mmCIF file of C-alpha atoms and ligand atoms in Angstrom:
data_model
loop_
_atom_site.group_PDB
_atom_site.id
_atom_site.type_symbol
_atom_site.label_atom_id
_atom_site.label_comp_id
_atom_site.label_asym_id
_atom_site.label_seq_id
_atom_site.Cartn_x
_atom_site.Cartn_y
_atom_site.Cartn_z
ATOM 1 C CA UNK A 16 0.003 0.005 0.031
ATOM 2 C CA UNK A 17 1.424 3.294 -1.122
ATOM 3 C CA UNK A 18 1.121 6.453 0.996
ATOM 4 C CA UNK A 19 1.493 8.896 -1.919
ATOM 5 C CA UNK A 20 -1.752 10.149 -3.590
ATOM 6 C CA UNK A 21 -1.945 11.761 -7.069
ATOM 7 C CA UNK A 22 -2.910 15.431 -7.154
ATOM 8 C CA UNK A 23 -5.826 14.606 -9.497
ATOM 9 C CA UNK A 24 -8.022 11.632 -9.264
ATOM 10 C CA UNK A 25 -10.536 10.344 -11.858
ATOM 11 C CA UNK A 26 -12.683 8.249 -9.592
ATOM 12 C CA UNK A 27 -12.807 7.641 -5.894
ATOM 13 C CA UNK A 28 -14.755 4.679 -4.524
ATOM 14 C CA UNK A 29 -15.720 4.996 -0.850
ATOM 15 C CA UNK A 30 -17.765 3.257 1.915
ATOM 16 C CA UNK A 31 -17.064 -0.302 0.676
ATOM 17 C CA UNK A 32 -15.426 -3.588 1.779
ATOM 18 C CA UNK A 33 -12.912 -4.871 -0.775
ATOM 19 C CA UNK A 34 -12.061 -8.521 -1.525
ATOM 20 C CA UNK A 35 -8.694 -8.102 -3.136
ATOM 21 C CA UNK A 36 -7.629 -11.787 -3.672
ATOM 22 C CA UNK A 37 -4.144 -10.363 -3.917
ATOM 23 C CA UNK A 38 -2.540 -13.290 -2.130
ATOM 24 C CA UNK A 39 -3.088 -17.070 -2.491
ATOM 25 C CA UNK A 40 -5.181 -18.757 0.145
ATOM 26 C CA UNK A 41 -7.106 -15.815 1.453
ATOM 27 C CA UNK A 42 -9.789 -13.302 0.651
ATOM 28 C CA UNK A 43 -7.400 -10.349 1.318
ATOM 29 C CA UNK A 44 -10.388 -8.367 2.566
ATOM 30 C CA UNK A 45 -10.087 -4.694 3.465
ATOM 31 C CA UNK A 46 -13.178 -3.635 5.494
ATOM 32 C CA UNK A 47 -14.082 0.054 5.354
ATOM 33 C CA UNK A 48 -11.918 0.274 2.332
ATOM 34 C CA UNK A 49 -11.508 2.776 -0.513
ATOM 35 C CA UNK A 50 -10.191 2.577 -4.068
ATOM 36 C CA UNK A 51 -8.717 5.179 -6.416
ATOM 37 C CA UNK A 52 -9.034 4.729 -10.192
ATOM 38 C CA UNK A 53 -7.115 6.723 -12.764
ATOM 39 C CA UNK A 54 -7.397 6.081 -16.572
ATOM 40 C CA UNK A 55 -9.101 2.774 -16.063
ATOM 41 C CA UNK A 56 -6.467 1.413 -13.650
ATOM 42 C CA UNK A 57 -6.377 0.897 -9.907
ATOM 43 C CA UNK A 58 -3.821 3.333 -8.574
ATOM 44 C CA UNK A 59 -4.524 2.982 -4.833
ATOM 45 C CA UNK A 60 -6.587 0.889 -2.496
ATOM 46 C CA UNK A 61 -6.576 0.420 1.287
ATOM 47 C CA UNK A 62 -8.379 1.317 4.456
ATOM 48 C CA UNK A 63 -10.369 4.518 3.945
ATOM 49 C CA UNK A 64 -8.883 6.074 7.196
ATOM 50 C CA UNK A 65 -5.503 6.283 5.316
ATOM 51 C CA UNK A 66 -6.904 8.721 2.820
ATOM 52 C CA UNK A 67 -5.830 12.360 3.157
ATOM 53 C CA UNK A 68 -8.691 14.623 4.291
ATOM 54 C CA UNK A 69 -8.928 16.647 1.018
ATOM 55 C CA UNK A 70 -9.213 13.514 -1.191
ATOM 56 C CA UNK A 71 -12.792 14.049 -2.230
ATOM 57 C CA UNK A 72 -12.055 17.631 -3.459
ATOM 58 C CA UNK A 73 -9.247 16.261 -5.642
ATOM 59 C CA UNK A 74 -11.471 13.679 -7.227
ATOM 60 C CA UNK A 75 -13.438 14.265 -10.428
ATOM 61 C CA UNK A 76 -16.024 11.615 -9.442
ATOM 62 C CA UNK A 77 -16.842 10.139 -6.066
ATOM 63 C CA UNK A 78 -18.965 7.029 -5.539
ATOM 64 C CA UNK A 79 -20.294 6.065 -2.047
ATOM 65 C CA UNK A 80 -21.173 2.453 -1.939
ATOM 66 C CA UNK A 81 -23.111 2.261 1.284
ATOM 67 C CA UNK A 82 -21.028 -0.473 2.831
ATOM 68 C CA UNK A 83 -21.343 -2.902 -0.093
ATOM 69 C CA UNK A 84 -18.734 -5.625 -0.934
ATOM 70 C CA UNK A 85 -16.555 -5.220 -3.912
ATOM 71 C CA UNK A 86 -14.877 -8.174 -5.679
ATOM 72 C CA UNK A 87 -12.749 -8.244 -8.906
ATOM 73 C CA UNK A 88 -14.853 -8.560 -12.082
ATOM 74 C CA UNK A 89 -15.938 -12.091 -12.769
ATOM 75 C CA UNK A 90 -14.263 -13.965 -15.567
ATOM 76 C CA UNK A 91 -16.102 -16.741 -17.404
ATOM 77 C CA UNK A 92 -13.233 -18.709 -18.936
ATOM 78 C CA UNK A 93 -15.171 -21.462 -20.830
ATOM 79 C CA UNK A 94 -18.321 -20.759 -22.774
ATOM 80 C CA UNK A 95 -20.113 -21.642 -25.980
ATOM 81 C CA UNK A 96 -22.261 -18.500 -25.847
ATOM 82 C CA UNK A 97 -22.694 -17.976 -29.518
ATOM 83 C CA UNK A 98 -25.294 -20.268 -30.930
ATOM 84 C CA UNK A 99 -28.650 -20.228 -32.707
ATOM 85 C CA UNK A 100 -31.863 -21.620 -31.433
ATOM 86 C CA UNK A 101 -31.907 -23.716 -28.263
ATOM 87 C CA UNK A 102 -32.482 -27.368 -27.208
ATOM 88 C CA UNK A 103 -35.608 -26.909 -25.004
ATOM 89 C CA UNK A 104 -37.690 -29.472 -27.027
ATOM 90 C CA UNK A 105 -35.053 -32.162 -26.621
ATOM 91 C CA UNK A 106 -34.749 -31.432 -22.909
ATOM 92 C CA UNK A 107 -38.486 -31.911 -22.627
ATOM 93 C CA UNK A 108 -38.424 -35.044 -24.837
ATOM 94 C CA UNK A 109 -35.858 -36.636 -22.628
ATOM 95 C CA UNK A 110 -37.871 -35.859 -19.421
ATOM 96 C CA UNK A 111 -40.931 -37.388 -21.102
ATOM 97 C CA UNK A 112 -38.923 -40.587 -21.376
ATOM 98 C CA UNK A 113 -37.437 -40.499 -24.869
ATOM 99 C CA UNK A 114 -34.084 -42.184 -25.328
ATOM 100 C CA UNK A 115 -30.928 -40.569 -26.723
ATOM 101 C CA UNK A 116 -31.567 -42.445 -29.979
ATOM 102 C CA UNK A 117 -35.094 -41.083 -30.213
ATOM 103 C CA UNK A 118 -33.775 -37.583 -29.508
ATOM 104 C CA UNK A 119 -31.124 -38.000 -32.179
ATOM 105 C CA UNK A 120 -33.652 -39.343 -34.693
ATOM 106 C CA UNK A 121 -35.851 -36.286 -34.066
ATOM 107 C CA UNK A 122 -32.867 -34.149 -35.036
ATOM 108 C CA UNK A 123 -31.680 -33.344 -31.594
ATOM 109 C CA UNK A 124 -28.171 -33.134 -30.100
ATOM 110 C CA UNK A 125 -25.208 -31.021 -31.236
ATOM 111 C CA UNK A 126 -26.294 -31.674 -34.857
ATOM 112 C CA UNK A 127 -29.288 -29.474 -34.344
ATOM 113 C CA UNK A 128 -27.259 -26.583 -33.068
ATOM 114 C CA UNK A 129 -24.777 -26.931 -35.972
ATOM 115 C CA UNK A 130 -27.773 -26.797 -38.296
ATOM 116 C CA UNK A 131 -29.111 -23.728 -36.618
ATOM 117 C CA UNK A 132 -25.652 -21.902 -36.696
ATOM 118 C CA UNK A 133 -25.150 -22.748 -40.350
ATOM 119 C CA UNK A 134 -28.565 -21.548 -41.321
ATOM 120 C CA UNK A 135 -28.325 -18.299 -39.394
ATOM 121 C CA UNK A 136 -27.053 -15.129 -41.027
ATOM 122 C CA UNK A 137 -24.138 -13.476 -39.187
ATOM 123 C CA UNK A 138 -26.294 -10.690 -37.876
ATOM 124 C CA UNK A 139 -28.972 -13.177 -36.708
ATOM 125 C CA UNK A 140 -26.366 -15.123 -34.789
ATOM 126 C CA UNK A 141 -25.138 -11.837 -33.264
ATOM 127 C CA UNK A 142 -28.689 -10.743 -32.314
ATOM 128 C CA UNK A 143 -29.348 -14.058 -30.651
ATOM 129 C CA UNK A 144 -26.115 -14.130 -28.698
ATOM 130 C CA UNK A 145 -25.980 -10.531 -27.587
ATOM 131 C CA UNK A 146 -28.785 -10.738 -24.837
ATOM 132 C CA UNK A 147 -26.996 -13.776 -23.361
ATOM 133 C CA UNK A 148 -23.808 -11.788 -22.969
ATOM 134 C CA UNK A 149 -25.864 -8.864 -21.465
ATOM 135 C CA UNK A 150 -27.340 -11.241 -18.907
ATOM 136 C CA UNK A 151 -23.842 -12.540 -18.006
ATOM 137 C CA UNK A 152 -22.643 -9.006 -17.634
ATOM 138 C CA UNK A 153 -25.663 -8.380 -15.265
ATOM 139 C CA UNK A 154 -24.387 -11.335 -13.106
ATOM 140 C CA UNK A 155 -20.968 -9.659 -12.709
ATOM 141 C CA UNK A 156 -18.923 -10.820 -15.741
ATOM 142 C CA UNK A 157 -16.433 -8.381 -17.129
ATOM 143 C CA UNK A 158 -14.380 -10.854 -19.239
ATOM 144 C CA UNK A 159 -15.650 -13.912 -21.087
ATOM 145 C CA UNK A 160 -14.095 -16.574 -23.275
ATOM 146 C CA UNK A 161 -16.321 -17.704 -26.158
ATOM 147 C CA UNK A 162 -15.640 -20.597 -28.443
ATOM 148 C CA UNK A 163 -16.613 -21.410 -31.984
ATOM 149 C CA UNK A 164 -17.502 -25.051 -32.740
ATOM 150 C CA UNK A 165 -21.018 -25.060 -34.104
ATOM 151 C CA UNK A 166 -20.015 -24.171 -37.631
ATOM 152 C CA UNK A 167 -17.641 -27.066 -38.384
ATOM 153 C CA UNK A 168 -16.772 -25.788 -41.815
ATOM 154 C CA UNK A 169 -14.471 -22.943 -42.926
ATOM 155 C CA UNK A 170 -17.192 -20.381 -43.709
ATOM 156 C CA UNK A 171 -19.271 -21.051 -40.557
ATOM 157 C CA UNK A 172 -16.497 -21.282 -38.124
ATOM 158 C CA UNK A 173 -15.268 -17.887 -39.366
ATOM 159 C CA UNK A 174 -18.820 -16.555 -39.163
ATOM 160 C CA UNK A 175 -19.032 -17.635 -35.462
ATOM 161 C CA UNK A 176 -15.627 -16.051 -34.690
ATOM 162 C CA UNK A 177 -16.663 -12.774 -36.341
ATOM 163 C CA UNK A 178 -19.735 -12.677 -34.172
ATOM 164 C CA UNK A 179 -17.509 -13.367 -31.115
ATOM 165 C CA UNK A 180 -15.236 -10.467 -32.058
ATOM 166 C CA UNK A 181 -18.243 -8.132 -32.633
ATOM 167 C CA UNK A 182 -19.685 -8.932 -29.142
ATOM 168 C CA UNK A 183 -16.435 -7.771 -27.589
ATOM 169 C CA UNK A 184 -16.425 -4.641 -29.703
ATOM 170 C CA UNK A 185 -20.020 -3.622 -28.961
ATOM 171 C CA UNK A 186 -20.555 -4.613 -25.303
ATOM 172 C CA UNK A 187 -18.487 -3.521 -22.364
ATOM 173 C CA UNK A 188 -17.146 -6.962 -21.711
ATOM 174 C CA UNK A 189 -13.651 -8.180 -22.740
ATOM 175 C CA UNK A 190 -14.096 -11.137 -25.070
ATOM 176 C CA UNK A 191 -11.463 -13.770 -25.607
ATOM 177 C CA UNK A 192 -12.066 -15.917 -28.696
ATOM 178 C CA UNK A 193 -11.288 -19.592 -28.963
ATOM 179 C CA UNK A 194 -11.327 -21.619 -32.198
ATOM 180 C CA UNK A 195 -13.008 -24.986 -31.469
ATOM 181 C CA UNK A 196 -13.239 -26.525 -34.895
ATOM 182 C CA UNK A 197 -12.453 -29.892 -33.370
ATOM 183 C CA UNK A 198 -15.733 -29.769 -31.356
ATOM 184 C CA UNK A 199 -17.559 -32.602 -33.220
ATOM 185 C CA UNK A 200 -17.347 -34.418 -36.539
ATOM 186 C CA UNK A 201 -19.869 -32.726 -38.972
ATOM 187 C CA UNK A 202 -22.412 -35.000 -40.578
ATOM 188 C CA UNK A 203 -20.781 -34.592 -44.046
ATOM 189 C CA UNK A 204 -17.537 -36.169 -42.563
ATOM 190 C CA UNK A 205 -19.354 -39.029 -40.679
ATOM 191 C CA UNK A 206 -16.897 -41.919 -40.331
ATOM 192 C CA UNK A 207 -14.057 -39.735 -41.736
ATOM 193 C CA UNK A 208 -12.841 -37.952 -38.639
ATOM 194 C CA UNK A 209 -9.245 -37.969 -39.756
ATOM 195 C CA UNK A 210 -10.223 -36.139 -43.007
ATOM 196 C CA UNK A 211 -12.056 -33.589 -41.003
ATOM 197 C CA UNK A 212 -8.971 -33.001 -38.816
ATOM 198 C CA UNK A 213 -6.979 -32.492 -42.085
ATOM 199 C CA UNK A 214 -9.528 -29.779 -43.063
ATOM 200 C CA UNK A 215 -9.023 -28.135 -39.686
ATOM 201 C CA UNK A 216 -5.274 -28.214 -39.899
ATOM 202 C CA UNK A 217 -4.903 -27.353 -43.580
ATOM 203 C CA UNK A 218 -7.688 -24.780 -44.067
ATOM 204 C CA UNK A 219 -9.662 -23.692 -41.014
ATOM 205 C CA UNK A 220 -6.770 -22.896 -38.665
ATOM 206 C CA UNK A 221 -4.695 -20.957 -41.282
ATOM 207 C CA UNK A 222 -7.769 -18.903 -42.114
ATOM 208 C CA UNK A 223 -8.524 -18.171 -38.412
ATOM 209 C CA UNK A 224 -4.886 -17.189 -37.799
ATOM 210 C CA UNK A 225 -4.703 -15.078 -41.018
ATOM 211 C CA UNK A 226 -7.695 -12.972 -39.927
ATOM 212 C CA UNK A 227 -6.568 -12.953 -36.303
ATOM 213 C CA UNK A 228 -9.949 -14.178 -35.151
ATOM 214 C CA UNK A 229 -8.862 -16.321 -32.121
ATOM 215 C CA UNK A 230 -6.457 -16.154 -29.221
ATOM 216 C CA UNK A 231 -6.605 -19.879 -28.394
ATOM 217 C CA UNK A 232 -7.423 -23.189 -29.890
ATOM 218 C CA UNK A 233 -9.482 -25.894 -28.229
ATOM 219 C CA UNK A 234 -10.633 -29.470 -28.999
ATOM 220 C CA UNK A 235 -13.035 -32.128 -27.539
ATOM 221 C CA UNK A 236 -10.844 -35.051 -26.715
ATOM 222 C CA UNK A 237 -13.226 -37.833 -25.847
ATOM 223 C CA UNK A 238 -14.492 -41.271 -27.061
ATOM 224 C CA UNK A 239 -17.479 -39.424 -28.614
ATOM 225 C CA UNK A 240 -15.163 -36.518 -29.810
ATOM 226 C CA UNK A 241 -11.573 -36.765 -31.067
ATOM 227 C CA UNK A 242 -8.820 -39.186 -30.201
ATOM 228 C CA UNK A 243 -5.530 -38.292 -28.542
ATOM 229 C CA UNK A 244 -3.726 -38.465 -31.931
ATOM 230 C CA UNK A 245 -6.244 -36.244 -33.684
ATOM 231 C CA UNK A 246 -6.041 -33.821 -30.771
ATOM 232 C CA UNK A 247 -2.306 -33.645 -31.068
ATOM 233 C CA UNK A 248 -2.520 -32.791 -34.765
ATOM 234 C CA UNK A 249 -4.684 -29.829 -33.854
ATOM 235 C CA UNK A 250 -2.258 -28.716 -31.130
ATOM 236 C CA UNK A 251 0.730 -28.934 -33.492
ATOM 237 C CA UNK A 252 -1.051 -26.815 -36.046
ATOM 238 C CA UNK A 253 -2.106 -24.218 -33.281
ATOM 239 C CA UNK A 254 1.497 -23.919 -32.164
ATOM 240 C CA UNK A 255 2.642 -23.479 -35.757
ATOM 241 C CA UNK A 256 0.338 -20.450 -36.004
ATOM 242 C CA UNK A 257 1.541 -19.124 -32.563
ATOM 243 C CA UNK A 258 -1.773 -19.780 -30.817
ATOM 244 C CA UNK A 259 -2.060 -21.123 -27.307
ATOM 245 C CA UNK A 260 -4.112 -24.227 -26.641
ATOM 246 C CA UNK A 261 -6.598 -25.584 -24.095
ATOM 247 C CA UNK A 262 -8.685 -28.747 -24.064
ATOM 248 C CA UNK A 263 -12.029 -30.371 -23.159
ATOM 249 C CA UNK A 264 -10.536 -33.377 -21.425
ATOM 250 C CA UNK A 265 -11.581 -36.318 -19.222
ATOM 251 C CA UNK A 266 -15.313 -35.402 -19.091
ATOM 252 C CA UNK A 267 -16.651 -38.902 -19.760
ATOM 253 C CA UNK A 268 -13.479 -41.083 -19.728
ATOM 254 C CA UNK A 269 -9.760 -40.892 -19.115
ATOM 255 C CA UNK A 270 -8.031 -40.569 -22.556
ATOM 256 C CA UNK A 271 -5.012 -38.698 -21.033
ATOM 257 C CA UNK A 272 -6.030 -35.540 -22.931
ATOM 258 C CA UNK A 273 -5.012 -33.418 -19.955
ATOM 259 C CA UNK A 274 -1.505 -34.867 -19.929
ATOM 260 C CA UNK A 275 -1.173 -34.282 -23.705
ATOM 261 C CA UNK A 276 -2.446 -30.744 -23.256
ATOM 262 C CA UNK A 277 0.046 -30.003 -20.389
ATOM 263 C CA UNK A 278 2.903 -31.185 -22.774
ATOM 264 C CA UNK A 279 1.769 -28.516 -25.229
ATOM 265 C CA UNK A 280 1.758 -25.793 -22.486
ATOM 266 C CA UNK A 281 -2.077 -25.527 -22.458
ATOM 267 C CA UNK A 282 -3.410 -22.661 -20.480
ATOM 268 C CA UNK A 283 -6.085 -24.862 -19.095
ATOM 269 C CA UNK A 284 -7.697 -28.371 -19.300
ATOM 270 C CA UNK A 285 -11.488 -28.309 -18.699
ATOM 271 C CA UNK A 286 -14.114 -30.689 -17.235
ATOM 272 C CA UNK A 287 -11.770 -33.351 -15.702
ATOM 273 C CA UNK A 288 -14.292 -35.502 -13.943
ATOM 274 C CA UNK A 289 -12.327 -38.634 -15.108
ATOM 275 C CA UNK A 290 -8.806 -37.148 -14.554
ATOM 276 C CA UNK A 291 -6.511 -39.775 -13.006
ATOM 277 C CA UNK A 292 -5.782 -38.125 -9.573
ATOM 278 C CA UNK A 293 -2.092 -38.919 -10.036
ATOM 279 C CA UNK A 294 -2.015 -36.726 -13.085
ATOM 280 C CA UNK A 295 -2.764 -33.550 -11.014
ATOM 281 C CA UNK A 296 0.917 -33.104 -10.392
ATOM 282 C CA UNK A 297 1.624 -32.876 -14.081
ATOM 283 C CA UNK A 298 -0.880 -30.036 -14.344
ATOM 284 C CA UNK A 299 0.772 -28.281 -11.321
ATOM 285 C CA UNK A 300 4.267 -28.623 -12.890
ATOM 286 C CA UNK A 301 3.132 -27.037 -16.130
ATOM 287 C CA UNK A 302 0.973 -24.190 -14.415
ATOM 288 C CA UNK A 303 -1.962 -25.556 -16.332
ATOM 289 C CA UNK A 304 -5.318 -24.498 -14.805
ATOM 290 C CA UNK A 305 -7.958 -27.054 -14.060
ATOM 291 C CA UNK A 306 -11.359 -25.582 -15.176
ATOM 292 C CA UNK A 307 -14.267 -27.335 -13.521
ATOM 293 C CA UNK A 308 -17.729 -27.088 -15.030
ATOM 294 C CA UNK A 309 -20.383 -27.932 -12.478
ATOM 295 C CA UNK A 310 -23.266 -26.805 -14.641
ATOM 296 C CA UNK A 311 -22.667 -29.609 -17.199
ATOM 297 C CA UNK A 312 -22.150 -32.123 -14.425
ATOM 298 C CA UNK A 313 -25.428 -31.089 -12.876
ATOM 299 C CA UNK A 314 -27.448 -30.891 -16.124
ATOM 300 C CA UNK A 315 -26.246 -34.379 -17.370
ATOM 301 C CA UNK A 316 -26.741 -35.782 -13.871
ATOM 302 C CA UNK A 317 -23.193 -37.129 -13.839
ATOM 303 C CA UNK A 318 -21.902 -38.928 -10.782
ATOM 304 C CA UNK A 319 -18.130 -39.135 -11.279
ATOM 305 C CA UNK A 320 -16.670 -36.246 -9.314
ATOM 306 C CA UNK A 321 -13.400 -34.379 -10.441
ATOM 307 C CA UNK A 322 -10.419 -35.172 -8.112
ATOM 308 C CA UNK A 323 -10.604 -31.851 -6.323
ATOM 309 C CA UNK A 324 -8.659 -33.077 -3.234
ATOM 310 C CA UNK A 325 -5.663 -34.188 -5.404
ATOM 311 C CA UNK A 326 -5.779 -30.946 -7.526
ATOM 312 C CA UNK A 327 -5.745 -28.942 -4.353
ATOM 313 C CA UNK A 328 -2.912 -30.915 -2.749
ATOM 314 C CA UNK A 329 -0.818 -30.717 -5.949
ATOM 315 C CA UNK A 330 -1.240 -26.989 -5.955
ATOM 316 C CA UNK A 331 -3.200 -26.803 -9.291
ATOM 317 C CA UNK A 332 -5.042 -23.535 -9.869
ATOM 318 C CA UNK A 333 -8.715 -24.355 -10.089
ATOM 319 C CA UNK A 334 -11.157 -22.230 -12.070
ATOM 320 C CA UNK A 335 -14.902 -22.431 -12.416
ATOM 321 C CA UNK A 336 -16.953 -21.574 -15.423
ATOM 322 C CA UNK A 337 -20.515 -21.818 -16.771
ATOM 323 C CA UNK A 338 -19.717 -23.855 -19.938
ATOM 324 C CA UNK A 339 -22.762 -21.906 -21.232
ATOM 325 C CA UNK A 340 -24.097 -23.977 -24.069
ATOM 326 C CA UNK A 341 -27.503 -25.114 -25.285
ATOM 327 C CA UNK A 342 -27.016 -28.801 -24.903
ATOM 328 C CA UNK A 343 -25.505 -29.490 -21.459
ATOM 329 C CA UNK A 344 -25.328 -26.180 -19.457
ATOM 330 C CA UNK A 345 -27.789 -23.517 -20.521
ATOM 331 C CA UNK A 346 -26.656 -21.153 -17.726
ATOM 332 C CA UNK A 347 -25.514 -17.524 -17.783
ATOM 333 C CA UNK A 348 -24.842 -17.209 -14.034
ATOM 334 C CA UNK A 349 -21.339 -17.570 -12.582
ATOM 335 C CA UNK A 350 -22.579 -17.025 -9.055
ATOM 336 C CA UNK A 351 -24.841 -20.097 -9.511
ATOM 337 C CA UNK A 352 -21.813 -22.043 -10.753
ATOM 338 C CA UNK A 353 -19.945 -20.984 -7.519
ATOM 339 C CA UNK A 354 -22.772 -22.533 -5.491
ATOM 340 C CA UNK A 355 -22.623 -25.705 -7.534
ATOM 341 C CA UNK A 356 -18.801 -25.911 -7.312
ATOM 342 C CA UNK A 357 -19.160 -25.807 -3.541
ATOM 343 C CA UNK A 358 -22.165 -28.016 -3.116
ATOM 344 C CA UNK A 359 -21.406 -30.623 -5.754
ATOM 345 C CA UNK A 360 -17.588 -30.610 -5.902
ATOM 346 C CA UNK A 361 -16.720 -29.628 -2.361
ATOM 347 C CA UNK A 362 -14.842 -26.371 -3.149
ATOM 348 C CA UNK A 363 -14.655 -23.734 -0.397
ATOM 349 C CA UNK A 364 -16.355 -20.438 -1.065
ATOM 350 C CA UNK A 365 -12.952 -18.794 -1.243
ATOM 351 C CA UNK A 366 -11.817 -21.398 -3.806
ATOM 352 C CA UNK A 367 -14.976 -20.785 -5.790
ATOM 353 C CA UNK A 368 -14.440 -16.950 -5.763
ATOM 354 C CA UNK A 369 -10.734 -17.389 -6.855
ATOM 355 C CA UNK A 370 -12.069 -19.835 -9.518
ATOM 356 C CA UNK A 371 -14.171 -17.118 -11.220
ATOM 357 C CA UNK A 372 -11.586 -14.348 -10.828
ATOM 358 C CA UNK A 373 -7.805 -14.690 -10.503
ATOM 359 C CA UNK A 374 -7.654 -18.399 -11.555
ATOM 360 C CA UNK A 375 -10.046 -17.800 -14.462
ATOM 361 C CA UNK A 376 -7.717 -14.892 -15.547
ATOM 362 C CA UNK A 377 -4.747 -17.397 -15.452
ATOM 363 C CA UNK A 378 -6.815 -19.779 -17.669
ATOM 364 C CA UNK A 379 -6.949 -16.997 -20.251
ATOM 365 C CA UNK A 380 -3.306 -15.928 -19.889
ATOM 366 C CA UNK A 381 -4.597 -12.549 -18.401
ATOM 367 C CA UNK A 382 -3.447 -12.880 -14.832
ATOM 368 C CA UNK A 383 -0.991 -9.951 -15.026
ATOM 369 C CA UNK A 384 -3.694 -7.412 -15.600
ATOM 370 C CA UNK A 385 -6.984 -8.986 -14.340
ATOM 371 C CA UNK A 386 -8.489 -11.168 -11.613
ATOM 372 C CA UNK A 387 -7.593 -9.402 -8.413
ATOM 373 C CA UNK A 388 -7.834 -5.823 -6.950
ATOM 374 C CA UNK A 389 -4.352 -4.619 -6.961
ATOM 375 C CA UNK A 390 -2.455 -1.518 -7.884
ATOM 376 C CA UNK A 391 -1.635 -1.482 -11.632
ATOM 377 C CA UNK A 392 -4.450 -3.872 -12.575
ATOM 378 C CA UNK A 393 -7.468 -2.881 -14.657
ATOM 379 C CA UNK A 394 -10.319 -1.355 -12.689
ATOM 380 C CA UNK A 395 -12.727 -4.246 -13.540
ATOM 381 C CA UNK A 396 -14.878 -4.918 -10.448
ATOM 382 C CA UNK A 397 -18.345 -5.806 -9.143
ATOM 383 C CA UNK A 398 -20.337 -4.184 -6.268
ATOM 384 C CA UNK A 399 -22.456 -6.794 -4.497
ATOM 385 C CA UNK A 400 -25.382 -6.744 -2.065
ATOM 386 C CA UNK A 401 -24.062 -9.285 0.297
ATOM 387 C CA UNK A 402 -22.950 -9.299 3.967
ATOM 388 C CA UNK A 403 -19.769 -11.439 3.458
ATOM 389 C CA UNK A 404 -17.801 -12.774 0.466
ATOM 390 C CA UNK A 405 -18.943 -16.423 1.160
ATOM 391 C CA UNK A 406 -22.606 -15.302 0.544
ATOM 392 C CA UNK A 407 -21.798 -15.309 -3.222
ATOM 393 C CA UNK A 408 -21.413 -19.129 -3.134
ATOM 394 C CA UNK A 409 -24.098 -19.676 -0.461
ATOM 395 C CA UNK A 410 -27.007 -18.491 -2.616
ATOM 396 C CA UNK A 411 -28.788 -20.844 -4.952
ATOM 397 C CA UNK A 412 -29.740 -18.588 -7.857
ATOM 398 C CA UNK A 413 -30.782 -14.944 -7.513
ATOM 399 C CA UNK A 414 -28.488 -12.212 -8.324
ATOM 400 C CA UNK A 415 -26.923 -9.853 -5.731
ATOM 401 C CA UNK A 416 -25.014 -7.902 -8.289
ATOM 402 C CA UNK A 417 -25.522 -4.097 -7.826
ATOM 403 C CA UNK A 418 -23.071 -2.552 -10.217
ATOM 404 C CA UNK A 419 -20.476 -3.681 -12.757
ATOM 405 C CA UNK A 420 -17.462 -1.498 -13.380
ATOM 406 C CA UNK A 421 -15.311 -2.046 -16.490
ATOM 407 C CA UNK A 422 -12.128 -0.110 -16.970
ATOM 408 C CA UNK A 423 -13.229 2.230 -14.189
ATOM 409 C CA UNK A 424 -16.677 3.010 -15.719
ATOM 410 C CA UNK A 425 -20.027 1.834 -14.405
ATOM 411 C CA UNK A 426 -21.369 -0.347 -17.254
ATOM 412 C CA UNK A 427 -24.270 -2.013 -15.435
ATOM 413 C CA UNK A 428 -26.536 -0.842 -12.651
ATOM 414 C CA UNK A 429 -29.110 -3.222 -11.171
ATOM 415 C CA UNK A 430 -32.712 -2.339 -10.420
ATOM 416 C CA UNK A 431 -33.266 -3.298 -6.799
ATOM 417 C CA UNK A 432 -36.514 -4.507 -5.225
HETATM 418 ZN ZN1 ZN B 519 -17.366 -26.777 -23.286
#
């Protein structure tokens, strides 16, 4: 904490309790705190009684927060937020007793979302996705990762990535784009997955890189997705184009995708219900984040739990995300995912909060400028109507978000009851 204060201050935030998350293993709370923001960056924070007496006169704007709690802006580091249509009818069919085969025959499953995305014009896809991102923002999200993966051909994957870019340009949320061409084998390549991988490596990825449409490359490594060999081909191509990788791994079986991803310096490996507990150490050694997705676990009524104890003991950074997608996790609420991560996976409320802030920032390679309240970091934060930080994880649903601040500006203000 610095004792020098700038002569002129853009914005002064007063009457609040800060959850800084500046150090591992603790909230780093500052009760009766204050924060100074200049040019979108945090330039001072600490106990309000350390402020000089003339500080309000020196400030262009002063916000009094009536004793509310302030956390870093939430970061949703794994979403499939851009899609067309939804899968409500297949959800209802299944609950009426239809089998997966019957759902598939009725045109359900990922195939139906691919059809919807291919049929949608770029602007339609944008118009359908935009309200979802606005709802995420209203739940405290200031940075989001969004994947392609429902186009599954050159033209439609590029269309999705352009929509993803435009969302970040037009809404006050930072958007990190991931190319997920290897999400599923499209119907026209049925039984020819290797040929589809060739298309990804030879045409899709070069086009994505040439237009600078993605920061990272992802794949679905699974018995019902792509094999370890096919995944490695995608990773090699990503590296050739200078793109970082991440992976959907060990969701339904242990194919050792997480170990492969760690060898390619993946930023994160995601899902991990079937991760061999002894592989946790490999992730720790490579600083690879374990992203847990309790929404999909819940919605699919899975029973195999991710090895949280071993991840924790090995010192792996754990992040939590919505996995927002129409098929297995139609959720836009990170606070709800925090509750599920605690209740279903046994995370502590502190781990859940770190999982949607500083560790999620690490999962996107953004830890240096986001994820905690510290001098020099971007002034992305959320003002909450809660009495203690653990209350964010305690609630099942609801939305205690009062204000969202992005680069020092209020970009969302909740209506209160
Ligand atoms: Zn996913």
